[in-house]
mmCIF file of C-alpha atoms in Angstrom:
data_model
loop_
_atom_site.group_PDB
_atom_site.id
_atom_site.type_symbol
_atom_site.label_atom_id
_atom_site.label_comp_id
_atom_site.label_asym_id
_atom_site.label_seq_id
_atom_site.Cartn_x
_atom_site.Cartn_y
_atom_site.Cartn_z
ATOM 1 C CA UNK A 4 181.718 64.618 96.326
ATOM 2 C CA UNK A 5 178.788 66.830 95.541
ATOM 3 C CA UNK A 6 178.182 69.973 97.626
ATOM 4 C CA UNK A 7 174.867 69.770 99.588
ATOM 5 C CA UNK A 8 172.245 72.088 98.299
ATOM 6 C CA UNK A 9 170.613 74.367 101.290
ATOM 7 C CA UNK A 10 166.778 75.065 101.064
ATOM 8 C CA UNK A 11 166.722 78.833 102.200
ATOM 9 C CA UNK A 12 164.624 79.152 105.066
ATOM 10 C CA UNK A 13 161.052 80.196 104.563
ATOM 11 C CA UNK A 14 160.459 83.050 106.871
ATOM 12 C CA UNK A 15 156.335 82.543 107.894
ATOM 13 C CA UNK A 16 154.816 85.303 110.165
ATOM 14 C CA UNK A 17 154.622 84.546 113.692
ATOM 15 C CA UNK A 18 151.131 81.769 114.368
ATOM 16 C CA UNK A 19 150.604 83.701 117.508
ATOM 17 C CA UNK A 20 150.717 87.493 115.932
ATOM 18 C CA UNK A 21 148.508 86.250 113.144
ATOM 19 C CA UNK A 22 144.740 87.243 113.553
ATOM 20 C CA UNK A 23 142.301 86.383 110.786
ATOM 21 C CA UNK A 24 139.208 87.916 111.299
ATOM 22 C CA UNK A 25 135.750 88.892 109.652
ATOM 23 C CA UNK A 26 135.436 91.977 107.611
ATOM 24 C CA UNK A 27 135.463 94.964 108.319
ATOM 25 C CA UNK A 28 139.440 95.324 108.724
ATOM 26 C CA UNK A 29 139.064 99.222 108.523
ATOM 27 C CA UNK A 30 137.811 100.713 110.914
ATOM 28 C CA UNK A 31 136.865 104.588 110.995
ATOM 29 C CA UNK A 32 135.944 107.101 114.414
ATOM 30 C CA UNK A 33 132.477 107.478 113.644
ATOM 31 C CA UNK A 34 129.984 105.326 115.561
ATOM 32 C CA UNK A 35 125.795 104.589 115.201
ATOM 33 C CA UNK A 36 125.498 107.395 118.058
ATOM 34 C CA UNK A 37 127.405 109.903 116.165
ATOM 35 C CA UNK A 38 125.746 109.098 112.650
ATOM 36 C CA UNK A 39 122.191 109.333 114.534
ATOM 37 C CA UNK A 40 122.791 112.830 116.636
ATOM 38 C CA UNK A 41 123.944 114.685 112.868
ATOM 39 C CA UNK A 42 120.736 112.917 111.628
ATOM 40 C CA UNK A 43 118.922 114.857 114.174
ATOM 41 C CA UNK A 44 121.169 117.919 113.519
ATOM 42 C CA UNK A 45 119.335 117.882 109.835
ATOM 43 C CA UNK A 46 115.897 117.191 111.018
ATOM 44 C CA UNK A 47 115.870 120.245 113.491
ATOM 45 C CA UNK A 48 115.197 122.742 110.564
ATOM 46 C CA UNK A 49 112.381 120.620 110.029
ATOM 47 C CA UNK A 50 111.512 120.231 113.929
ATOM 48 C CA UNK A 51 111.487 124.010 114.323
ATOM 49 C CA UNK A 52 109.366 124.711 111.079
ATOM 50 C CA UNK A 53 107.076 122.484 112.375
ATOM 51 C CA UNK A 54 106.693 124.366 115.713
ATOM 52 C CA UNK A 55 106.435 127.503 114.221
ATOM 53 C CA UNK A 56 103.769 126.543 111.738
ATOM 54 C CA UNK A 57 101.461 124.279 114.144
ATOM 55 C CA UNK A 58 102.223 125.164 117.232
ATOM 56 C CA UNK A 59 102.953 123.667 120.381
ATOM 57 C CA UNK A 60 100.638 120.895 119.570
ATOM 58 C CA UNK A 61 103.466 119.575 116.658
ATOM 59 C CA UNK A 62 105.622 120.027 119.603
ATOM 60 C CA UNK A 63 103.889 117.858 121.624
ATOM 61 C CA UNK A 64 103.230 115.154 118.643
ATOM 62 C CA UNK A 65 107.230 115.034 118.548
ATOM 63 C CA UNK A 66 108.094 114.329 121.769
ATOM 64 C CA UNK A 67 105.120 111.715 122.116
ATOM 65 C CA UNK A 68 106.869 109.923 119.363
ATOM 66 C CA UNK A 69 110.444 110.381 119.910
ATOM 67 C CA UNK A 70 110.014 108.979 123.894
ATOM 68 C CA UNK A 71 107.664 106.489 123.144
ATOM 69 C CA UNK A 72 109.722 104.531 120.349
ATOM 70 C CA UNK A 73 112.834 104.861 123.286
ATOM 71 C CA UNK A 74 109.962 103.874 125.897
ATOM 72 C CA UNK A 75 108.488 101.012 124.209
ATOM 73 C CA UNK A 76 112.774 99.672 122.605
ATOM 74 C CA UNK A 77 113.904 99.656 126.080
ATOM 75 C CA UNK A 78 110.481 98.032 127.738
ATOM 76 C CA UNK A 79 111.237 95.083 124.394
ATOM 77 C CA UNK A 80 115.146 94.935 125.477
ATOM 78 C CA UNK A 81 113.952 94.152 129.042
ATOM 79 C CA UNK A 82 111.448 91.660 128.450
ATOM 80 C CA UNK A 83 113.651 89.681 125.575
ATOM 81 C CA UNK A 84 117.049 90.449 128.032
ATOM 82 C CA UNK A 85 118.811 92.200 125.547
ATOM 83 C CA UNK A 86 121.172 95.196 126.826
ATOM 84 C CA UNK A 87 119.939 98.181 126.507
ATOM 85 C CA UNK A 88 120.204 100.702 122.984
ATOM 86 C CA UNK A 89 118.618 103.960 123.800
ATOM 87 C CA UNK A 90 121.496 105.668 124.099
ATOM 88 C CA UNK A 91 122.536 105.272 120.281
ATOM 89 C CA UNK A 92 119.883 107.232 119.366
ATOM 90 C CA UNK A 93 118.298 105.044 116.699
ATOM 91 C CA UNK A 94 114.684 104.709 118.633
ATOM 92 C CA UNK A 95 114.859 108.665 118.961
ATOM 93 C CA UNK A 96 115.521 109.224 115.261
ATOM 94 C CA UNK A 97 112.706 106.708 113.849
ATOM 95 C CA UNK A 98 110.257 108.761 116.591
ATOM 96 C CA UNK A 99 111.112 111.296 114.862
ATOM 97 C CA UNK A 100 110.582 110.476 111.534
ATOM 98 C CA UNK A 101 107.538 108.823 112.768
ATOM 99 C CA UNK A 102 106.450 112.468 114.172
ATOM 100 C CA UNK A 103 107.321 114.000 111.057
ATOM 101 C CA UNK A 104 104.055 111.859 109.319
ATOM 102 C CA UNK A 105 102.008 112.464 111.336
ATOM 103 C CA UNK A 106 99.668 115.808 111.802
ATOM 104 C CA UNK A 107 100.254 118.320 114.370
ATOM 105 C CA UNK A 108 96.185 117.167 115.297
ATOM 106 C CA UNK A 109 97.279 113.365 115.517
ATOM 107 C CA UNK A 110 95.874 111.970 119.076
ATOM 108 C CA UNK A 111 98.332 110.976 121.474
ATOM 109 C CA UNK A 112 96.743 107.071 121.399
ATOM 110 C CA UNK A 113 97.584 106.907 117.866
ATOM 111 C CA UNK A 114 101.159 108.337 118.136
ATOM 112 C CA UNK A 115 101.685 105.623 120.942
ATOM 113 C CA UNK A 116 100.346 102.758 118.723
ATOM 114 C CA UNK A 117 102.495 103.980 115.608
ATOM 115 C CA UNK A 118 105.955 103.617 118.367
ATOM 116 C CA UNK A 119 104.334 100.133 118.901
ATOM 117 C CA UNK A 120 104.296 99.387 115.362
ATOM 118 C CA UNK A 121 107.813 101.113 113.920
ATOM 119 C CA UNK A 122 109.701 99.763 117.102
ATOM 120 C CA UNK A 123 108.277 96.178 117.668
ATOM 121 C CA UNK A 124 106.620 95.456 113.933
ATOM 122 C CA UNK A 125 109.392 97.342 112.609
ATOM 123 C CA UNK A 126 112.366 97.312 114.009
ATOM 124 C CA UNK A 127 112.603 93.786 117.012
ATOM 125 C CA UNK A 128 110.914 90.998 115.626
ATOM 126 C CA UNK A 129 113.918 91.446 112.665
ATOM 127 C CA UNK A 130 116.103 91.322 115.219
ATOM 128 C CA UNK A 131 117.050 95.286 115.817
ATOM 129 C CA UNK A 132 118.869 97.923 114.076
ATOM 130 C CA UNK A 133 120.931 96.403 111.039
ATOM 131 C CA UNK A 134 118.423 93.384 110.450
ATOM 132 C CA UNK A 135 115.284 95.483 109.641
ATOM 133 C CA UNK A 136 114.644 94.944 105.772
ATOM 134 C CA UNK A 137 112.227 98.308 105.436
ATOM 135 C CA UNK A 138 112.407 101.367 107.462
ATOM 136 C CA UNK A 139 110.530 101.048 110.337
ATOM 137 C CA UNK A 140 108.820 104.192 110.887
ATOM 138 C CA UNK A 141 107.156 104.209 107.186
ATOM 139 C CA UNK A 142 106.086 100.799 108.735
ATOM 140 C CA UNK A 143 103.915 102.572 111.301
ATOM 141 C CA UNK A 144 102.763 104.843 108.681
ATOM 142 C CA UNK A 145 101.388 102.448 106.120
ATOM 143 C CA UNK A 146 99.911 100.610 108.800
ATOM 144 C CA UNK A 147 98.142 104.076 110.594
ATOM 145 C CA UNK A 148 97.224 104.966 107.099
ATOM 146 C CA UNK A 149 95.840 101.862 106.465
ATOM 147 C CA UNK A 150 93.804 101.296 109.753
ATOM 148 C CA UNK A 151 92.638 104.670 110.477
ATOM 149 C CA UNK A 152 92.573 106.729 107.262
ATOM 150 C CA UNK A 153 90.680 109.449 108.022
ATOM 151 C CA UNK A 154 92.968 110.353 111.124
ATOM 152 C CA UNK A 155 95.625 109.932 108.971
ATOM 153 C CA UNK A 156 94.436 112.759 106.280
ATOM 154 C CA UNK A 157 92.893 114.768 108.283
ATOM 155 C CA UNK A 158 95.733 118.300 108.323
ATOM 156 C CA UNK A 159 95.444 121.248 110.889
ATOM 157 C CA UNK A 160 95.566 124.464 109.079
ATOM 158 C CA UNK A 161 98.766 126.302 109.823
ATOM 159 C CA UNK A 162 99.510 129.371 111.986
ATOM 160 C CA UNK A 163 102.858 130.643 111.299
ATOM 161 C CA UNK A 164 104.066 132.292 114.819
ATOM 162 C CA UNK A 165 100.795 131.033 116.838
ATOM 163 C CA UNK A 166 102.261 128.485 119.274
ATOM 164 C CA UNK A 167 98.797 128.071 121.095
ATOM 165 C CA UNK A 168 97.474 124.937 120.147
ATOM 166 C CA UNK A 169 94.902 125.529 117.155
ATOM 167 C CA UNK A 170 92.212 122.683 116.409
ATOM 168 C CA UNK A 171 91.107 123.450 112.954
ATOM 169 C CA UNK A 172 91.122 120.998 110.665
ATOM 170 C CA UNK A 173 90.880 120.935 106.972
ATOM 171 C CA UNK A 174 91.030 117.924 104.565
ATOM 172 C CA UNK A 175 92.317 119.592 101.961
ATOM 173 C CA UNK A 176 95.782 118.324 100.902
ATOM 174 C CA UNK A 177 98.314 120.035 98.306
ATOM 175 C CA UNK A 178 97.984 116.596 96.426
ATOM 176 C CA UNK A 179 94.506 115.825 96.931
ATOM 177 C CA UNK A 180 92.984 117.687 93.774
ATOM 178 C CA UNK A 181 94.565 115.784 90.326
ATOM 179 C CA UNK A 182 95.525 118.964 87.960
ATOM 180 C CA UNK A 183 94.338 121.555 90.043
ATOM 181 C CA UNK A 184 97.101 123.260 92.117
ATOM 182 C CA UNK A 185 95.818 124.107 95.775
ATOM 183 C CA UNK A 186 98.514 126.185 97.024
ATOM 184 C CA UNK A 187 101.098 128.136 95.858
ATOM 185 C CA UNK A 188 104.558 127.202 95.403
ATOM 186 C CA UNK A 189 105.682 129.983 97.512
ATOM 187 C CA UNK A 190 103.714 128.357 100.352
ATOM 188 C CA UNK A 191 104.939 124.975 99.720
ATOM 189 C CA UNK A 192 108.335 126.090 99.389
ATOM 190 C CA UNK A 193 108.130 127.923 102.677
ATOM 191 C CA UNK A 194 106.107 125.203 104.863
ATOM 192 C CA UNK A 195 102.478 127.356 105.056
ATOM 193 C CA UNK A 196 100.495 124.733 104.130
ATOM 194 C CA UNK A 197 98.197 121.630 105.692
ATOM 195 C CA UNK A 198 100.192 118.646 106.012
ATOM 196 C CA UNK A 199 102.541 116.093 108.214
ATOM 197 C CA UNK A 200 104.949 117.689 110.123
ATOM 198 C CA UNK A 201 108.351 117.112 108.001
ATOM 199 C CA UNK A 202 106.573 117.578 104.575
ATOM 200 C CA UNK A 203 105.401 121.119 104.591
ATOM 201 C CA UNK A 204 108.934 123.277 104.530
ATOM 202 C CA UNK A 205 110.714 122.237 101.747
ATOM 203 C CA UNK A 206 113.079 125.050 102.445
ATOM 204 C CA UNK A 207 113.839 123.660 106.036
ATOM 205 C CA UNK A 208 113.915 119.843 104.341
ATOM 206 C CA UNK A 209 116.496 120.778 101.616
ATOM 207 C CA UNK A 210 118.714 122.763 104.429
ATOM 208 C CA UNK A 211 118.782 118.921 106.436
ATOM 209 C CA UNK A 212 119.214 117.097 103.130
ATOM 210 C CA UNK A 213 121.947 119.066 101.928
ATOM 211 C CA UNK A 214 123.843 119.179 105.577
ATOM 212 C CA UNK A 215 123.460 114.741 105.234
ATOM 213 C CA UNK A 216 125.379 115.008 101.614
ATOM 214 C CA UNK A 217 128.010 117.442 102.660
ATOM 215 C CA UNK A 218 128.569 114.995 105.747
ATOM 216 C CA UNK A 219 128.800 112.107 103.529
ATOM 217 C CA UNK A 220 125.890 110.351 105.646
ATOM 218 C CA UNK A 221 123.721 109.380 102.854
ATOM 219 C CA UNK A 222 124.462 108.432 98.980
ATOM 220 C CA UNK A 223 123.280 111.520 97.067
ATOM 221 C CA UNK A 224 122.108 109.408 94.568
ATOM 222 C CA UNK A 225 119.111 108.377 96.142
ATOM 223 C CA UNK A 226 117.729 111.533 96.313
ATOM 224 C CA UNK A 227 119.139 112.583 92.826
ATOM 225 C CA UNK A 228 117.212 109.817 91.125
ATOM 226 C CA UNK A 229 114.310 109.879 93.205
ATOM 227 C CA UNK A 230 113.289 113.184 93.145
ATOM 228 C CA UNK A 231 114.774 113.326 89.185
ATOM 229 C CA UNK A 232 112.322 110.373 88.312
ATOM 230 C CA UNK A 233 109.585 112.380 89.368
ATOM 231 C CA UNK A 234 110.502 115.319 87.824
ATOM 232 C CA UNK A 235 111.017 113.759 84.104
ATOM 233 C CA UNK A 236 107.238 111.388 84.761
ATOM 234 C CA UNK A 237 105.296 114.459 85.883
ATOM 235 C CA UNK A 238 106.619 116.598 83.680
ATOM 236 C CA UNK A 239 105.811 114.337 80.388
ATOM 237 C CA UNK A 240 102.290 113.602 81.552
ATOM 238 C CA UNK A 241 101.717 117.260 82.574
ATOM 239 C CA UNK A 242 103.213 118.572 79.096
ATOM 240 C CA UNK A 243 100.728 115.973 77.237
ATOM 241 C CA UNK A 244 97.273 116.582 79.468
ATOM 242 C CA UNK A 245 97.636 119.414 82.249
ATOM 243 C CA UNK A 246 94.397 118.606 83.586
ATOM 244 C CA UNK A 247 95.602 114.637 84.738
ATOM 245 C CA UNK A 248 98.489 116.261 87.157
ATOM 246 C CA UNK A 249 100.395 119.103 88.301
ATOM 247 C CA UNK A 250 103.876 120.872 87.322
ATOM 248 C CA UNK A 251 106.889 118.844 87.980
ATOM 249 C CA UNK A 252 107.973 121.907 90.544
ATOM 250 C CA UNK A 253 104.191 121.102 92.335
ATOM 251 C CA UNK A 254 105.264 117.245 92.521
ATOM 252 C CA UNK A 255 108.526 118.258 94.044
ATOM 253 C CA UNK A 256 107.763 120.700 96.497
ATOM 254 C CA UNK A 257 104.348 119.329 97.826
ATOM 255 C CA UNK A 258 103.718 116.160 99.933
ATOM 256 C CA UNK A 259 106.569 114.225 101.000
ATOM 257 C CA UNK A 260 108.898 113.991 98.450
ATOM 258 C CA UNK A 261 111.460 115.775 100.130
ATOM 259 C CA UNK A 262 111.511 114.336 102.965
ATOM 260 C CA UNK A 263 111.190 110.969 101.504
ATOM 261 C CA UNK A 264 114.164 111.148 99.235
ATOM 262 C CA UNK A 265 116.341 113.071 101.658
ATOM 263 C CA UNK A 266 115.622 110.848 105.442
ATOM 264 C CA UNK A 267 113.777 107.924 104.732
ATOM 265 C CA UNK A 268 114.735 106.230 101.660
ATOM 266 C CA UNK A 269 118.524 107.034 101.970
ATOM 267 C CA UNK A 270 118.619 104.799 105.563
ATOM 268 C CA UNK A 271 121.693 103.005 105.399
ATOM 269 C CA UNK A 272 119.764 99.630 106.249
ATOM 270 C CA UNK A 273 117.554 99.386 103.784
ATOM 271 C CA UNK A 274 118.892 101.124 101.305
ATOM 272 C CA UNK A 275 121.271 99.634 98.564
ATOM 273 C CA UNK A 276 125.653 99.303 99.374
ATOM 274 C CA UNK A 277 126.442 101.090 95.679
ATOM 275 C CA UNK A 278 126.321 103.471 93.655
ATOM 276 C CA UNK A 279 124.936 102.196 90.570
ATOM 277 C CA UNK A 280 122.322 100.466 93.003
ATOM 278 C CA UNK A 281 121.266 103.380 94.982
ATOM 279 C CA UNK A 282 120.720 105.092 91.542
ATOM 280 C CA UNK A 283 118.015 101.744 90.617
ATOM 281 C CA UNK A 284 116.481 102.625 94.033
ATOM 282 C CA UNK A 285 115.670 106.276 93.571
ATOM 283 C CA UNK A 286 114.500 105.732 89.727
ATOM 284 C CA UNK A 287 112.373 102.489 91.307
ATOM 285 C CA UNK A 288 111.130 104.808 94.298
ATOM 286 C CA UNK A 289 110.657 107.838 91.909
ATOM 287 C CA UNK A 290 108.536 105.569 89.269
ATOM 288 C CA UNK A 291 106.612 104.230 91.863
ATOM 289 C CA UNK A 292 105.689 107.255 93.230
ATOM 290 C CA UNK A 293 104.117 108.959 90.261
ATOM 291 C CA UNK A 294 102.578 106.150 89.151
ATOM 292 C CA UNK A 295 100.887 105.956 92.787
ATOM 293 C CA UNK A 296 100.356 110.026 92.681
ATOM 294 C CA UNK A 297 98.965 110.089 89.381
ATOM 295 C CA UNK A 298 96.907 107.535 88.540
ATOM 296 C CA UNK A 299 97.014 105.733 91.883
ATOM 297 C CA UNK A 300 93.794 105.625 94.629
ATOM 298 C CA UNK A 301 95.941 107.670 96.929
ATOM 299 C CA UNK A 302 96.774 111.340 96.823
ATOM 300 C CA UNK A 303 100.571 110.212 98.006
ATOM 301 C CA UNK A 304 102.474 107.515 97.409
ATOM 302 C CA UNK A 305 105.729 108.506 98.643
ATOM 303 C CA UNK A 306 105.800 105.659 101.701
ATOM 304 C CA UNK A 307 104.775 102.917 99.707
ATOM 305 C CA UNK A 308 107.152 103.176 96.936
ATOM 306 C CA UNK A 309 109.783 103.013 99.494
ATOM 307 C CA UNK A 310 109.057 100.325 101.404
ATOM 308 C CA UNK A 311 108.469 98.373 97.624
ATOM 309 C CA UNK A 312 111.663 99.521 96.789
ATOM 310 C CA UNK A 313 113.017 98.665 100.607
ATOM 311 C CA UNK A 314 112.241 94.773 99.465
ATOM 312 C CA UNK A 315 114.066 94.895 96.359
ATOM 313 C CA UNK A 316 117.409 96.196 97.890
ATOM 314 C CA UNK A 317 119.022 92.654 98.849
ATOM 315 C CA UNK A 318 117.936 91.883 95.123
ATOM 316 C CA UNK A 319 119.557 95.110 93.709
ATOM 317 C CA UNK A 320 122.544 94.850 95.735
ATOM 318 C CA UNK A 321 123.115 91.195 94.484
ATOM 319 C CA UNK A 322 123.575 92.341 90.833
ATOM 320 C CA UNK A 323 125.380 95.454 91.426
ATOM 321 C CA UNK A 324 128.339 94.732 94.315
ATOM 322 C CA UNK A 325 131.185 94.761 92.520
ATOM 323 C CA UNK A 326 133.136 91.383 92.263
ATOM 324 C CA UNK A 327 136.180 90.752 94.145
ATOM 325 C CA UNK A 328 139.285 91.088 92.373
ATOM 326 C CA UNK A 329 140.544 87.448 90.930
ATOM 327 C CA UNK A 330 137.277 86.004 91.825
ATOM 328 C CA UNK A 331 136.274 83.338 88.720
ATOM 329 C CA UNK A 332 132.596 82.568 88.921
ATOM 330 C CA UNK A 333 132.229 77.985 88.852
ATOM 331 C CA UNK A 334 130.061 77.332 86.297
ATOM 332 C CA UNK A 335 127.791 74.465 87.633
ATOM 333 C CA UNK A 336 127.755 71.350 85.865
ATOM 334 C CA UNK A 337 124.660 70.255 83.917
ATOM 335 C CA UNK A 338 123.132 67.144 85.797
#
């Protein structure tokens, strides 16, 4: 008689020690609070070349912003009973960055109406931080610009040291004359020049930018191909007719490039997942740009390229995420 063949025993994890759950599976110690206070950490050299330049009244322009955006999120939370977000700091850094486009000389009612805009038009009706397809506080700014223009380009003339409020106001903008440089590049590079807040001191923008790389809290590629795209565009058309545009060094170091490529374009929203797609981004936000700059209606075109670019990032980030390993693509059958 035949010996009876065993089936070994197939040892299966325990059903109740098994949890299948959504991705992410990793999880790290930094949270949105943490990421937001370093973001501030890299505007303050920004914040405190603002001050020194224009005053007290680019003081006052910041806080306006910063606890009106907090103001208006948590008056939204209350009214749509949602639990309340102030305290991870994303409301404080879009007033901010809202503050940082605007003019020392901006009236309070407009910095209240921009909040409005970057927080509610924004931000909310996408359904808060994470669902917001463009960055919210270049929202308020294309709309401001839009609406009231001449507000909106109207630049107080710096004071470096003079913390009294001043109230003269010049039109003239780095930008504003095509080929003819309006101030030098030691004053641009320095911040002693008419302008938004957080686009005047490159030095003090390029200090922030290079603390968010070194902390890993942006892709460095954004800024890389953003400002590079420039560079290589202004720099042909300059080389061919001088008198169309300014030196590539001009286009980097006046208006807001910098702060552009470094704070607004790099937010981890709106921005592309990859690599290879944050590099299409820049080049698409650098192109943009100079096309805008150079042969556009507008002296800057820094915010619009971004938020163009800003829709195109779910389509970027569809053809560059990489493909999960084993995954075979169905073919669909012809009808």
């Amino acid at each position: 008689m035949a010996e009876e063949t065993t089936t070994p025993a197939i040892q299966l994890p325990d059903a109740t020690k098994l949890v299948v759950s959504n991705s992410p599976h990793i999880r790290g110690n930094e949270t949105i609070s943490k990421v937001m206070v370093q973001v501030l950490l890299a505007l303050l050299p920004a914040a405190i070349a603002a001050v020194w330049f224009f005053g007290l009244a680019a003081l006052k322009v910041m806080v306006l912003c910063t606890v009106g955006c907090i103001a208006v999120e948590e008056i939204w939370n209350k009214c749509t009973k949602r639990a309340t977000t102030w305290k991870d700091g994303s409301a404080a850094i879009t007033g901010l960055l809202l503050a940082m486009n605007l003019s020392s000389g901006t009236p309070w009612w407009i910095c209240i109406l921009g909040c409005l805009l970057a927080i509610i038009l924004g931000k909310q009706l996408f359904g808060g931080l994470g669902f917001n397809p463009f960055n919210p506080a270049l929202v308020a700014r294309v709309a401001l610009l839009i609406g009231f223009p001449s507000l909106m380009t109207s630049w107080v003339a710096p004071t470096p040291g003079n913390l009294t409020v001043c109230d003269a106001m010049t039109g003239a903008t780095p930008l504003g004359a095509q080929g003819e440089a309006v101030a030098s590049l030691a004053d641009l590079f320095s911040g002693n020049v008419g302008g938004c807040l957080g686009e005047t001191s490159a030095l003090a923008l390029l200090l922030g930018g290079a603390f968010l790389i070194v902390r890993k809290l942006i892709k460095w590629q954004v800024p890389a191909a953003f400002i590079g795209t420039v560079v290589v565009i202004s720099g042909l058309v300059h080389a061919i007719n001088p008198e169309i545009t300014q030196t590539p060094i001009y286009h980097v170091l006046a208006g807001g490039l910098l702060i552009g490529a470094f704070f607004m374009a790099t937010d981890m929203v709106t921005s592309p997942m990859t690599a290879k797609g944050a590099l299409i981004f820049g080049c698409g936000c650098g192109l943009i740009t100079s096309v805008i700059r150079i042969w556009g209606g507008y002296p800057e075109g820094v915010s619009f390229s971004i938020l163009f670019m800003n829709a195109l990032t779910p389509l970027i980030d569809r053809y560059t995420i990489g493909k999960p390993f084993g995954y075979i693509r169905v073919k669909k059958e012809a009808a």
